[in-house]
Amino acid sequence: MSVEVRLGSVLETPPKNGYSPKDVPEWTGLKALGLGCLTPRGFAPSQLKNVPDSVMARRFTLADGDLLMSRANTRELVGLAGRFTQIGAACIYPDLMMRLRPRAEQCLPGYLEIVLRSATVRRAVQAGARGTSESMVKISASLVEDLRIPLPPLSEQRDIVAAHEAFERRVGALERMLAKVEIAESALSAYALRQVGAAGPRLDSVATVAAGVTLGSEPVGEGTVELPYLRVANVLDGRIDTTDVKTVRIVKKQYERYALRKGDLLLTEGGDLDKLGRGAVWDGHIDECLHQNHVFRVRCGEQMLPDFLALYTASPEGRAYFQRVGKQTTNLASINSTQVKQMPVPVPPVEEQRRLLGPVHAARERAAVLQQQIAKLRTIQQGVIEDLLSGRSRVNRT
């Protein structure tokens, strides 16, 4: 039977903030975690740093199974938690994290990690975070200690951890399959482009390029209409993300000028130099959708398939062109519509384009199926674990 307790009551000591000595270029026998080691999926040792070895630093050495929680970050990411696993070297954690060590006789580290990553606790942490800007909020040790968590007997905690790990193994297997399919897709894309040789005519000879609606003083009154539009944040590398689409008001007569059609290739105007010209083909699943002026709309004519053009603009050769012509400033890089229009592109016969795209599309379809399976399994996992934590269901031990 599960009871609800104060988190601080199951910890050996109060949550302890970390230590952030200055980075050094060479390994001294001690590593430090970066804040990016805590992800929505838990602990991932991806941002390790070399730091000076000292008596002070060693006070913050992590043990296998220690729970870590980010105490400062954006509101979305603050309070992310993960269970530290050994990395093959002594390791400390930074000041922007806090360490939690549960009492072994009361709470399993693996169980506490699941609880801290649950939707209920995440909401409580985010609601309690404080800061003057959403880009940086903080949580206190007292907030963490005062969190209310379910605490079933150790045997039930083990069952919940086992159920969680079973889901993780299945998801992990699917993710490994997806990684292989994505590698295959990349190889097939490169092969397809090698078959057509060097780029030839300018892009504007086979497609039209247009900028979108400029935001700012919007028209009002009769003769205007408010419509959804895609901005740079919606146009990712190889896909369009429509989870957060904003609207803008325009004069009705300008609709065709800014409207998107299914098959339009969207390319971003600016960002980091290596992300210039990232884009994807619009599938048209939002009716009457526009695009912002920082997103170029490329509409292919009869000589070019949008997917084939997208294949080329995303290739190393296409990216190299954008990086070569892009204008670099202190923090950002950008391209203009003239540079997009002047881009040399390969234009094999349409039937040849379609033939070369066949294996690529097959790989993408397989990847899409795997992504859907992973997303579905994650949803089921979240529901099952939340039910187990709340006591609404029990693990079947038979």
mmCIF file of C-alpha atoms in Angstrom:
data_model
loop_
_atom_site.group_PDB
_atom_site.id
_atom_site.type_symbol
_atom_site.label_atom_id
_atom_site.label_comp_id
_atom_site.label_asym_id
_atom_site.label_seq_id
_atom_site.Cartn_x
_atom_site.Cartn_y
_atom_site.Cartn_z
ATOM 1 C CA MET A 1 0.000 0.000 0.000
ATOM 2 C CA SER A 2 1.362 3.408 -0.974
ATOM 3 C CA VAL A 3 1.473 6.426 1.316
ATOM 4 C CA GLU A 4 2.295 10.011 0.422
ATOM 5 C CA VAL A 5 5.297 11.524 2.167
ATOM 6 C CA ARG A 6 7.432 14.630 2.084
ATOM 7 C CA LEU A 7 10.456 14.046 -0.184
ATOM 8 C CA GLY A 8 12.854 15.441 2.396
ATOM 9 C CA SER A 9 11.824 12.683 4.819
ATOM 10 C CA VAL A 10 13.402 9.958 2.642
ATOM 11 C CA LEU A 11 16.721 11.742 1.977
ATOM 12 C CA GLU A 12 19.926 11.034 3.896
ATOM 13 C CA THR A 13 20.771 14.754 3.934
ATOM 14 C CA PRO A 14 19.163 17.918 2.540
ATOM 15 C CA PRO A 15 19.650 18.493 -1.227
ATOM 16 C CA LYS A 16 23.198 19.700 -1.801
ATOM 17 C CA ASN A 17 24.205 22.208 -4.497
ATOM 18 C CA GLY A 18 27.241 21.376 -6.599
ATOM 19 C CA TYR A 19 30.572 23.054 -7.257
ATOM 20 C CA SER A 20 31.793 24.735 -10.453
ATOM 21 C CA PRO A 21 35.572 25.171 -10.630
ATOM 22 C CA LYS A 22 37.197 26.665 -13.709
ATOM 23 C CA ASP A 23 37.550 24.333 -16.705
ATOM 24 C CA VAL A 24 41.050 23.198 -17.695
ATOM 25 C CA PRO A 25 42.152 21.835 -21.086
ATOM 26 C CA GLU A 26 43.664 18.558 -19.873
ATOM 27 C CA TRP A 27 42.320 15.765 -17.711
ATOM 28 C CA THR A 28 43.525 16.007 -14.103
ATOM 29 C CA GLY A 29 41.841 12.847 -12.859
ATOM 30 C CA LEU A 30 38.533 14.621 -12.251
ATOM 31 C CA LYS A 31 35.592 15.340 -14.537
ATOM 32 C CA ALA A 32 32.623 17.672 -14.059
ATOM 33 C CA LEU A 33 29.134 17.346 -15.504
ATOM 34 C CA GLY A 34 27.563 20.082 -17.624
ATOM 35 C CA LEU A 35 23.926 21.078 -17.163
ATOM 36 C CA GLY A 36 23.090 19.382 -20.462
ATOM 37 C CA CYS A 37 23.744 15.990 -18.840
ATOM 38 C CA LEU A 38 20.219 16.167 -17.439
ATOM 39 C CA THR A 39 17.674 15.598 -20.203
ATOM 40 C CA PRO A 40 13.938 14.818 -20.340
ATOM 41 C CA ARG A 41 15.020 11.165 -20.646
ATOM 42 C CA GLY A 42 17.247 11.270 -17.572
ATOM 43 C CA PHE A 43 21.037 11.295 -17.165
ATOM 44 C CA ALA A 44 23.206 11.401 -20.307
ATOM 45 C CA PRO A 45 26.958 12.088 -19.869
ATOM 46 C CA SER A 46 27.278 14.279 -22.967
ATOM 47 C CA GLN A 47 28.871 17.472 -21.596
ATOM 48 C CA LEU A 48 31.808 16.349 -19.459
ATOM 49 C CA LYS A 49 34.508 18.893 -18.615
ATOM 50 C CA ASN A 50 38.044 18.687 -17.241
ATOM 51 C CA VAL A 51 38.417 20.517 -13.912
ATOM 52 C CA PRO A 52 41.253 20.931 -11.394
ATOM 53 C CA ASP A 53 41.500 18.149 -8.821
ATOM 54 C CA SER A 54 41.349 19.465 -5.261
ATOM 55 C CA VAL A 55 40.160 18.587 -1.777
ATOM 56 C CA MET A 56 37.286 21.044 -2.217
ATOM 57 C CA ALA A 57 36.216 19.547 -5.547
ATOM 58 C CA ARG A 58 36.346 15.988 -4.186
ATOM 59 C CA ARG A 59 33.658 16.887 -1.656
ATOM 60 C CA PHE A 60 31.228 16.866 -4.558
ATOM 61 C CA THR A 61 32.240 13.506 -6.036
ATOM 62 C CA LEU A 62 29.226 11.527 -7.212
ATOM 63 C CA ALA A 63 28.442 7.939 -6.305
ATOM 64 C CA ASP A 64 26.656 5.474 -8.543
ATOM 65 C CA GLY A 65 22.908 5.942 -8.036
ATOM 66 C CA ASP A 66 23.014 9.551 -6.818
ATOM 67 C CA LEU A 67 20.005 11.544 -8.002
ATOM 68 C CA LEU A 68 20.729 14.868 -9.708
ATOM 69 C CA MET A 69 18.277 17.691 -10.344
ATOM 70 C CA SER A 70 18.825 20.921 -12.278
ATOM 71 C CA ARG A 71 18.103 23.835 -9.964
ATOM 72 C CA ALA A 72 18.350 26.602 -12.600
ATOM 73 C CA ASN A 73 17.233 26.569 -16.218
ATOM 74 C CA THR A 74 14.286 27.608 -18.373
ATOM 75 C CA ARG A 75 10.897 26.891 -16.784
ATOM 76 C CA GLU A 76 10.452 23.986 -19.182
ATOM 77 C CA LEU A 77 13.754 22.366 -18.211
ATOM 78 C CA VAL A 78 14.263 23.372 -14.582
ATOM 79 C CA GLY A 79 14.054 20.453 -12.177
ATOM 80 C CA LEU A 80 14.993 17.813 -14.743
ATOM 81 C CA ALA A 81 16.223 14.799 -12.822
ATOM 82 C CA GLY A 82 18.429 11.829 -13.580
ATOM 83 C CA ARG A 83 20.271 9.049 -11.799
ATOM 84 C CA PHE A 84 24.048 9.264 -12.102
ATOM 85 C CA THR A 85 25.847 6.216 -13.455
ATOM 86 C CA GLN A 86 29.617 5.802 -13.374
ATOM 87 C CA ILE A 87 31.494 7.207 -16.367
ATOM 88 C CA GLY A 88 34.843 5.544 -15.704
ATOM 89 C CA ALA A 89 36.382 8.496 -13.870
ATOM 90 C CA ALA A 90 35.795 10.466 -10.697
ATOM 91 C CA CYS A 91 33.098 13.020 -11.439
ATOM 92 C CA ILE A 92 31.609 16.056 -9.700
ATOM 93 C CA TYR A 93 28.432 17.996 -10.432
ATOM 94 C CA PRO A 94 28.056 21.767 -11.047
ATOM 95 C CA ASP A 95 26.520 24.470 -8.915
ATOM 96 C CA LEU A 96 23.431 24.583 -11.155
ATOM 97 C CA MET A 97 22.514 21.073 -10.009
ATOM 98 C CA MET A 98 21.597 19.632 -6.626
ATOM 99 C CA ARG A 99 22.266 16.101 -5.402
ATOM 100 C CA LEU A 100 19.694 13.923 -3.640
ATOM 101 C CA ARG A 101 20.594 10.691 -1.827
ATOM 102 C CA PRO A 102 17.601 8.614 -0.697
ATOM 103 C CA ARG A 103 17.803 6.387 2.364
ATOM 104 C CA ALA A 104 18.297 2.849 1.069
ATOM 105 C CA GLU A 105 15.926 1.342 3.613
ATOM 106 C CA GLN A 106 13.071 3.643 2.481
ATOM 107 C CA CYS A 107 13.439 4.563 -1.162
ATOM 108 C CA LEU A 108 15.230 3.007 -4.136
ATOM 109 C CA PRO A 109 17.240 5.475 -6.293
ATOM 110 C CA GLY A 110 15.646 4.050 -9.439
ATOM 111 C CA TYR A 111 12.183 4.528 -8.008
ATOM 112 C CA LEU A 112 12.897 8.097 -6.907
ATOM 113 C CA GLU A 113 14.170 8.924 -10.396
ATOM 114 C CA ILE A 114 10.867 7.741 -11.881
ATOM 115 C CA VAL A 115 8.921 9.824 -9.362
ATOM 116 C CA LEU A 116 10.971 12.965 -10.000
ATOM 117 C CA ARG A 117 10.418 12.607 -13.754
ATOM 118 C CA SER A 118 6.675 11.979 -13.426
ATOM 119 C CA ALA A 119 4.218 14.532 -14.805
ATOM 120 C CA THR A 120 2.830 15.311 -11.345
ATOM 121 C CA VAL A 121 6.188 16.203 -9.830
ATOM 122 C CA ARG A 122 7.328 18.069 -12.956
ATOM 123 C CA ARG A 123 4.245 20.297 -12.748
ATOM 124 C CA ALA A 124 4.837 21.014 -9.074
ATOM 125 C CA VAL A 125 8.494 21.894 -9.685
ATOM 126 C CA GLN A 126 7.738 24.193 -12.603
ATOM 127 C CA ALA A 127 4.966 25.935 -10.671
ATOM 128 C CA GLY A 128 7.314 26.543 -7.740
ATOM 129 C CA ALA A 129 10.227 27.857 -9.798
ATOM 130 C CA ARG A 130 10.997 31.546 -9.378
ATOM 131 C CA GLY A 131 12.757 34.064 -11.620
ATOM 132 C CA THR A 132 12.470 37.406 -13.352
ATOM 133 C CA SER A 133 12.632 35.814 -16.805
ATOM 134 C CA GLU A 134 11.223 32.584 -18.244
ATOM 135 C CA SER A 135 14.650 32.002 -19.803
ATOM 136 C CA MET A 136 16.166 31.448 -16.336
ATOM 137 C CA VAL A 137 14.237 30.343 -13.262
ATOM 138 C CA LYS A 138 15.434 28.595 -10.122
ATOM 139 C CA ILE A 139 14.132 26.123 -7.602
ATOM 140 C CA SER A 140 15.161 25.962 -3.949
ATOM 141 C CA ALA A 141 16.221 23.026 -1.825
ATOM 142 C CA SER A 142 13.227 23.653 0.423
ATOM 143 C CA LEU A 143 10.841 23.395 -2.544
ATOM 144 C CA VAL A 144 12.344 20.027 -3.438
ATOM 145 C CA GLU A 145 12.243 18.771 0.147
ATOM 146 C CA ASP A 146 8.582 19.780 0.463
ATOM 147 C CA LEU A 147 7.476 17.870 -2.656
ATOM 148 C CA ARG A 148 4.876 15.225 -1.846
ATOM 149 C CA ILE A 149 5.703 11.835 -3.340
ATOM 150 C CA PRO A 150 4.047 8.399 -3.203
ATOM 151 C CA LEU A 151 6.088 5.899 -1.190
ATOM 152 C CA PRO A 152 4.963 2.269 -1.516
ATOM 153 C CA PRO A 153 6.864 -0.589 0.143
ATOM 154 C CA LEU A 154 10.281 -1.463 -1.338
ATOM 155 C CA SER A 155 8.846 -4.568 -3.033
ATOM 156 C CA GLU A 156 6.339 -2.427 -4.961
ATOM 157 C CA GLN A 157 9.056 0.116 -5.756
ATOM 158 C CA ARG A 158 11.075 -2.720 -7.328
ATOM 159 C CA ASP A 159 8.056 -3.768 -9.388
ATOM 160 C CA ILE A 160 7.553 -0.211 -10.653
ATOM 161 C CA VAL A 161 11.238 0.106 -11.558
ATOM 162 C CA ALA A 162 11.075 -3.243 -13.373
ATOM 163 C CA ALA A 163 8.005 -2.135 -15.362
ATOM 164 C CA HIS A 164 9.691 1.133 -16.280
ATOM 165 C CA GLU A 165 12.881 -0.650 -17.387
ATOM 166 C CA ALA A 166 10.867 -3.072 -19.523
ATOM 167 C CA PHE A 167 9.383 -0.138 -21.415
ATOM 168 C CA GLU A 168 12.834 1.437 -21.728
ATOM 169 C CA ARG A 169 14.273 -1.751 -23.244
ATOM 170 C CA ARG A 170 11.494 -1.912 -25.828
ATOM 171 C CA VAL A 171 11.785 1.772 -26.697
ATOM 172 C CA GLY A 172 15.567 1.441 -26.853
ATOM 173 C CA ALA A 173 15.296 -1.423 -29.339
ATOM 174 C CA LEU A 174 12.981 0.646 -31.555
ATOM 175 C CA GLU A 175 15.287 3.654 -31.325
ATOM 176 C CA ARG A 176 18.262 1.549 -32.411
ATOM 177 C CA MET A 177 16.253 0.305 -35.384
ATOM 178 C CA LEU A 178 15.298 3.903 -36.202
ATOM 179 C CA ALA A 179 18.942 5.004 -36.071
ATOM 180 C CA LYS A 180 19.861 2.302 -38.603
ATOM 181 C CA VAL A 181 17.012 3.312 -40.918
ATOM 182 C CA GLU A 182 18.071 6.969 -40.708
ATOM 183 C CA ILE A 183 21.653 6.020 -41.603
ATOM 184 C CA ALA A 184 20.313 4.039 -44.556
ATOM 185 C CA GLU A 185 18.179 6.991 -45.660
ATOM 186 C CA SER A 186 21.215 9.283 -45.544
ATOM 187 C CA ALA A 187 23.234 6.827 -47.637
ATOM 188 C CA LEU A 188 20.400 6.429 -50.161
ATOM 189 C CA SER A 189 20.060 10.211 -50.449
ATOM 190 C CA ALA A 190 23.782 10.600 -51.098
ATOM 191 C CA TYR A 191 23.661 7.810 -53.697
ATOM 192 C CA ALA A 192 20.715 9.421 -55.490
ATOM 193 C CA LEU A 193 22.535 12.745 -55.825
ATOM 194 C CA ARG A 194 25.736 11.085 -57.036
ATOM 195 C CA GLN A 195 23.786 9.650 -59.976
ATOM 196 C CA VAL A 196 22.889 13.090 -61.358
ATOM 197 C CA GLY A 197 26.323 14.685 -61.323
ATOM 198 C CA ALA A 198 27.130 18.325 -60.718
ATOM 199 C CA ALA A 199 24.570 21.087 -60.253
ATOM 200 C CA GLY A 200 23.535 22.880 -63.390
ATOM 201 C CA PRO A 201 21.047 25.739 -63.931
ATOM 202 C CA ARG A 202 19.967 28.325 -61.392
ATOM 203 C CA LEU A 203 17.118 27.469 -59.051
ATOM 204 C CA ASP A 204 14.938 30.282 -60.369
ATOM 205 C CA SER A 205 14.918 28.620 -63.801
ATOM 206 C CA VAL A 206 12.938 25.671 -62.423
ATOM 207 C CA ALA A 207 11.115 27.205 -59.447
ATOM 208 C CA THR A 208 9.821 30.487 -58.053
ATOM 209 C CA VAL A 209 11.164 31.873 -54.788
ATOM 210 C CA ALA A 210 9.135 34.199 -52.573
ATOM 211 C CA ALA A 211 9.417 35.743 -49.123
ATOM 212 C CA GLY A 212 6.452 35.722 -46.762
ATOM 213 C CA VAL A 213 4.415 38.172 -44.748
ATOM 214 C CA THR A 214 6.262 40.742 -42.642
ATOM 215 C CA LEU A 215 5.102 40.952 -39.048
ATOM 216 C CA GLY A 216 4.518 44.274 -37.373
ATOM 217 C CA SER A 217 1.685 46.730 -37.895
ATOM 218 C CA GLU A 218 -1.157 44.491 -39.023
ATOM 219 C CA PRO A 219 -4.127 45.831 -41.000
ATOM 220 C CA VAL A 220 -7.504 46.000 -39.298
ATOM 221 C CA GLY A 221 -11.123 46.278 -40.314
ATOM 222 C CA GLU A 222 -13.104 45.088 -43.266
ATOM 223 C CA GLY A 223 -11.193 43.389 -46.052
ATOM 224 C CA THR A 224 -8.724 41.700 -43.692
ATOM 225 C CA VAL A 225 -8.446 38.101 -42.528
ATOM 226 C CA GLU A 226 -6.557 36.372 -39.705
ATOM 227 C CA LEU A 227 -4.730 33.203 -40.780
ATOM 228 C CA PRO A 228 -2.117 30.776 -39.415
ATOM 229 C CA TYR A 229 1.463 31.228 -40.602
ATOM 230 C CA LEU A 230 4.715 29.268 -40.381
ATOM 231 C CA ARG A 231 7.754 30.934 -38.856
ATOM 232 C CA VAL A 232 11.401 29.891 -38.573
ATOM 233 C CA ALA A 233 10.682 27.883 -35.404
ATOM 234 C CA ASN A 234 8.238 25.715 -37.375
ATOM 235 C CA VAL A 235 10.669 24.884 -40.190
ATOM 236 C CA LEU A 236 13.091 22.221 -39.015
ATOM 237 C CA ASP A 237 15.658 20.144 -40.830
ATOM 238 C CA GLY A 238 13.607 17.692 -42.867
ATOM 239 C CA ARG A 239 10.210 18.322 -41.268
ATOM 240 C CA ILE A 240 7.652 20.992 -40.451
ATOM 241 C CA ASP A 241 6.630 21.227 -36.784
ATOM 242 C CA THR A 242 3.071 22.530 -36.403
ATOM 243 C CA THR A 243 2.636 21.948 -32.660
ATOM 244 C CA ASP A 244 2.762 25.723 -32.095
ATOM 245 C CA VAL A 245 1.436 27.759 -35.036
ATOM 246 C CA LYS A 246 0.669 31.459 -34.603
ATOM 247 C CA THR A 247 -1.683 33.649 -36.618
ATOM 248 C CA VAL A 248 -1.351 36.964 -38.420
ATOM 249 C CA ARG A 249 -3.849 39.369 -39.988
ATOM 250 C CA ILE A 250 -3.418 40.365 -43.632
ATOM 251 C CA VAL A 251 -5.406 42.125 -46.355
ATOM 252 C CA LYS A 252 -7.453 39.489 -48.183
ATOM 253 C CA LYS A 253 -6.107 40.617 -51.560
ATOM 254 C CA GLN A 254 -2.588 39.631 -50.436
ATOM 255 C CA TYR A 255 -3.523 36.044 -49.666
ATOM 256 C CA GLU A 256 -2.123 34.447 -52.839
ATOM 257 C CA ARG A 257 1.119 36.338 -52.379
ATOM 258 C CA TYR A 258 1.842 34.657 -49.036
ATOM 259 C CA ALA A 259 -0.213 31.439 -49.236
ATOM 260 C CA LEU A 260 1.345 27.996 -49.075
ATOM 261 C CA ARG A 261 0.399 25.063 -51.260
ATOM 262 C CA LYS A 262 1.050 21.393 -50.719
ATOM 263 C CA GLY A 263 4.480 20.648 -52.205
ATOM 264 C CA ASP A 264 6.054 24.035 -51.489
ATOM 265 C CA LEU A 265 9.621 23.745 -50.203
ATOM 266 C CA LEU A 266 10.231 26.009 -47.211
ATOM 267 C CA LEU A 267 13.770 27.240 -46.462
ATOM 268 C CA THR A 268 14.873 29.362 -43.516
ATOM 269 C CA GLU A 269 16.535 32.716 -44.069
ATOM 270 C CA GLY A 270 18.767 32.907 -40.998
ATOM 271 C CA GLY A 271 20.230 31.269 -37.928
ATOM 272 C CA ASP A 272 23.522 29.567 -37.152
ATOM 273 C CA LEU A 273 25.766 29.356 -40.211
ATOM 274 C CA ASP A 274 25.490 25.568 -40.404
ATOM 275 C CA LYS A 275 21.675 25.782 -40.323
ATOM 276 C CA LEU A 276 21.187 28.264 -43.166
ATOM 277 C CA GLY A 277 18.670 27.073 -45.731
ATOM 278 C CA ARG A 278 17.348 24.245 -43.580
ATOM 279 C CA GLY A 279 13.894 23.218 -44.649
ATOM 280 C CA ALA A 280 11.264 20.715 -45.646
ATOM 281 C CA VAL A 281 8.396 20.204 -48.060
ATOM 282 C CA TRP A 282 4.993 21.441 -46.851
ATOM 283 C CA ASP A 283 2.339 18.712 -46.726
ATOM 284 C CA GLY A 284 -0.581 21.155 -46.764
ATOM 285 C CA HIS A 285 -2.341 19.732 -43.725
ATOM 286 C CA ILE A 286 -3.314 23.224 -42.491
ATOM 287 C CA ASP A 287 -5.807 24.915 -44.784
ATOM 288 C CA GLU A 288 -5.079 28.510 -45.816
ATOM 289 C CA CYS A 289 -1.654 28.741 -44.203
ATOM 290 C CA LEU A 290 0.878 31.533 -44.806
ATOM 291 C CA HIS A 291 4.636 31.867 -44.263
ATOM 292 C CA GLN A 292 6.657 34.556 -42.515
ATOM 293 C CA ASN A 293 9.147 36.749 -44.364
ATOM 294 C CA HIS A 294 12.073 34.904 -42.720
ATOM 295 C CA VAL A 295 10.955 31.703 -44.442
ATOM 296 C CA PHE A 296 11.394 31.406 -48.212
ATOM 297 C CA ARG A 297 8.734 29.607 -50.225
ATOM 298 C CA VAL A 298 10.144 27.672 -53.181
ATOM 299 C CA ARG A 299 7.457 26.492 -55.607
ATOM 300 C CA CYS A 300 8.729 24.040 -58.202
ATOM 301 C CA GLY A 301 7.700 24.008 -61.840
ATOM 302 C CA GLU A 302 7.228 20.988 -64.080
ATOM 303 C CA GLN A 303 10.951 20.217 -64.337
ATOM 304 C CA MET A 304 11.608 19.699 -60.628
ATOM 305 C CA LEU A 305 10.021 17.528 -57.942
ATOM 306 C CA PRO A 306 9.904 19.314 -54.549
ATOM 307 C CA ASP A 307 11.251 16.276 -52.710
ATOM 308 C CA PHE A 308 14.211 16.008 -55.063
ATOM 309 C CA LEU A 309 15.012 19.690 -54.628
ATOM 310 C CA ALA A 310 14.725 19.284 -50.842
ATOM 311 C CA LEU A 311 17.136 16.360 -51.091
ATOM 312 C CA TYR A 312 19.680 18.599 -52.778
ATOM 313 C CA THR A 313 19.278 21.679 -50.558
ATOM 314 C CA ALA A 314 19.822 19.429 -47.495
ATOM 315 C CA SER A 315 22.876 17.717 -49.001
ATOM 316 C CA PRO A 316 26.474 18.663 -48.127
ATOM 317 C CA GLU A 317 26.707 20.439 -51.509
ATOM 318 C CA GLY A 318 23.516 22.425 -50.890
ATOM 319 C CA ARG A 319 24.557 23.351 -47.352
ATOM 320 C CA ALA A 320 28.005 24.359 -48.592
ATOM 321 C CA TYR A 321 26.420 26.789 -51.052
ATOM 322 C CA PHE A 322 24.336 28.490 -48.353
ATOM 323 C CA GLN A 323 27.320 28.729 -46.026
ATOM 324 C CA ARG A 324 29.473 30.188 -48.801
ATOM 325 C CA VAL A 325 27.020 32.936 -49.785
ATOM 326 C CA GLY A 326 25.513 33.560 -46.346
ATOM 327 C CA LYS A 327 26.175 36.857 -44.582
ATOM 328 C CA GLN A 328 27.734 36.328 -41.154
ATOM 329 C CA THR A 329 27.166 38.725 -38.237
ATOM 330 C CA THR A 330 28.248 38.439 -34.614
ATOM 331 C CA ASN A 331 25.608 35.911 -33.581
ATOM 332 C CA LEU A 332 23.703 35.002 -36.736
ATOM 333 C CA ALA A 333 24.038 34.282 -40.421
ATOM 334 C CA SER A 334 21.509 34.942 -43.172
ATOM 335 C CA ILE A 335 20.781 34.477 -46.858
ATOM 336 C CA ASN A 336 18.543 36.542 -49.111
ATOM 337 C CA SER A 337 16.088 35.580 -51.830
ATOM 338 C CA THR A 338 18.516 36.514 -54.615
ATOM 339 C CA GLN A 339 21.069 34.037 -53.275
ATOM 340 C CA VAL A 340 18.418 31.336 -53.073
ATOM 341 C CA LYS A 341 17.341 32.043 -56.662
ATOM 342 C CA GLN A 342 20.956 31.885 -57.897
ATOM 343 C CA MET A 343 21.664 28.516 -56.312
ATOM 344 C CA PRO A 344 22.889 26.019 -58.948
ATOM 345 C CA VAL A 345 20.811 22.831 -58.830
ATOM 346 C CA PRO A 346 20.892 19.477 -60.663
ATOM 347 C CA VAL A 347 17.883 18.982 -62.939
ATOM 348 C CA PRO A 348 17.695 15.404 -64.232
ATOM 349 C CA PRO A 349 14.528 14.304 -66.055
ATOM 350 C CA VAL A 350 11.508 14.135 -63.764
ATOM 351 C CA GLU A 351 11.157 10.377 -64.210
ATOM 352 C CA GLU A 352 14.787 9.982 -63.156
ATOM 353 C CA GLN A 353 14.140 12.140 -60.098
ATOM 354 C CA ARG A 354 11.143 9.980 -59.221
ATOM 355 C CA ARG A 355 13.144 6.746 -59.651
ATOM 356 C CA LEU A 356 15.983 7.977 -57.466
ATOM 357 C CA LEU A 357 13.573 9.153 -54.783
ATOM 358 C CA GLY A 358 11.863 5.735 -54.540
ATOM 359 C CA PRO A 359 14.311 4.059 -52.116
ATOM 360 C CA VAL A 360 14.641 7.289 -50.112
ATOM 361 C CA HIS A 361 10.864 7.520 -49.661
ATOM 362 C CA ALA A 362 10.731 3.849 -48.626
ATOM 363 C CA ALA A 363 13.324 4.489 -45.907
ATOM 364 C CA ARG A 364 11.447 7.590 -44.744
ATOM 365 C CA GLU A 365 8.189 5.686 -44.539
ATOM 366 C CA ARG A 366 9.884 2.998 -42.437
ATOM 367 C CA ALA A 367 11.351 5.700 -40.180
ATOM 368 C CA ALA A 368 7.914 7.323 -39.801
ATOM 369 C CA VAL A 369 6.387 3.990 -38.727
ATOM 370 C CA LEU A 370 9.115 3.496 -36.122
ATOM 371 C CA GLN A 371 8.690 7.059 -34.833
ATOM 372 C CA GLN A 372 4.952 6.466 -34.431
ATOM 373 C CA GLN A 373 5.600 3.208 -32.592
ATOM 374 C CA ILE A 374 8.048 4.917 -30.236
ATOM 375 C CA ALA A 375 5.639 7.794 -29.557
ATOM 376 C CA LYS A 376 2.771 5.370 -28.891
ATOM 377 C CA LEU A 377 4.907 3.267 -26.543
ATOM 378 C CA ARG A 378 6.031 6.372 -24.669
ATOM 379 C CA THR A 379 2.413 7.428 -24.188
ATOM 380 C CA ILE A 380 1.471 3.991 -22.886
ATOM 381 C CA GLN A 381 4.531 3.962 -20.641
ATOM 382 C CA GLN A 382 3.638 7.318 -19.109
ATOM 383 C CA GLY A 383 0.076 6.190 -18.422
ATOM 384 C CA VAL A 384 1.125 2.871 -16.896
ATOM 385 C CA ILE A 385 3.789 4.406 -14.654
ATOM 386 C CA GLU A 386 1.463 7.202 -13.499
ATOM 387 C CA ASP A 387 -1.168 4.573 -12.635
ATOM 388 C CA LEU A 388 1.384 2.532 -10.703
ATOM 389 C CA LEU A 389 2.600 5.587 -8.811
ATOM 390 C CA SER A 390 -0.945 6.587 -7.897
ATOM 391 C CA GLY A 391 -1.863 3.069 -6.804
ATOM 392 C CA ARG A 392 -4.621 2.794 -9.417
ATOM 393 C CA SER A 393 -3.037 -0.457 -10.680
ATOM 394 C CA ARG A 394 -0.533 -3.065 -9.589
ATOM 395 C CA VAL A 395 2.194 -4.959 -11.405
ATOM 396 C CA ASN A 396 1.146 -8.525 -12.240
ATOM 397 C CA ARG A 397 3.834 -10.752 -10.690
ATOM 398 C CA THR A 398 2.664 -13.969 -12.341
#
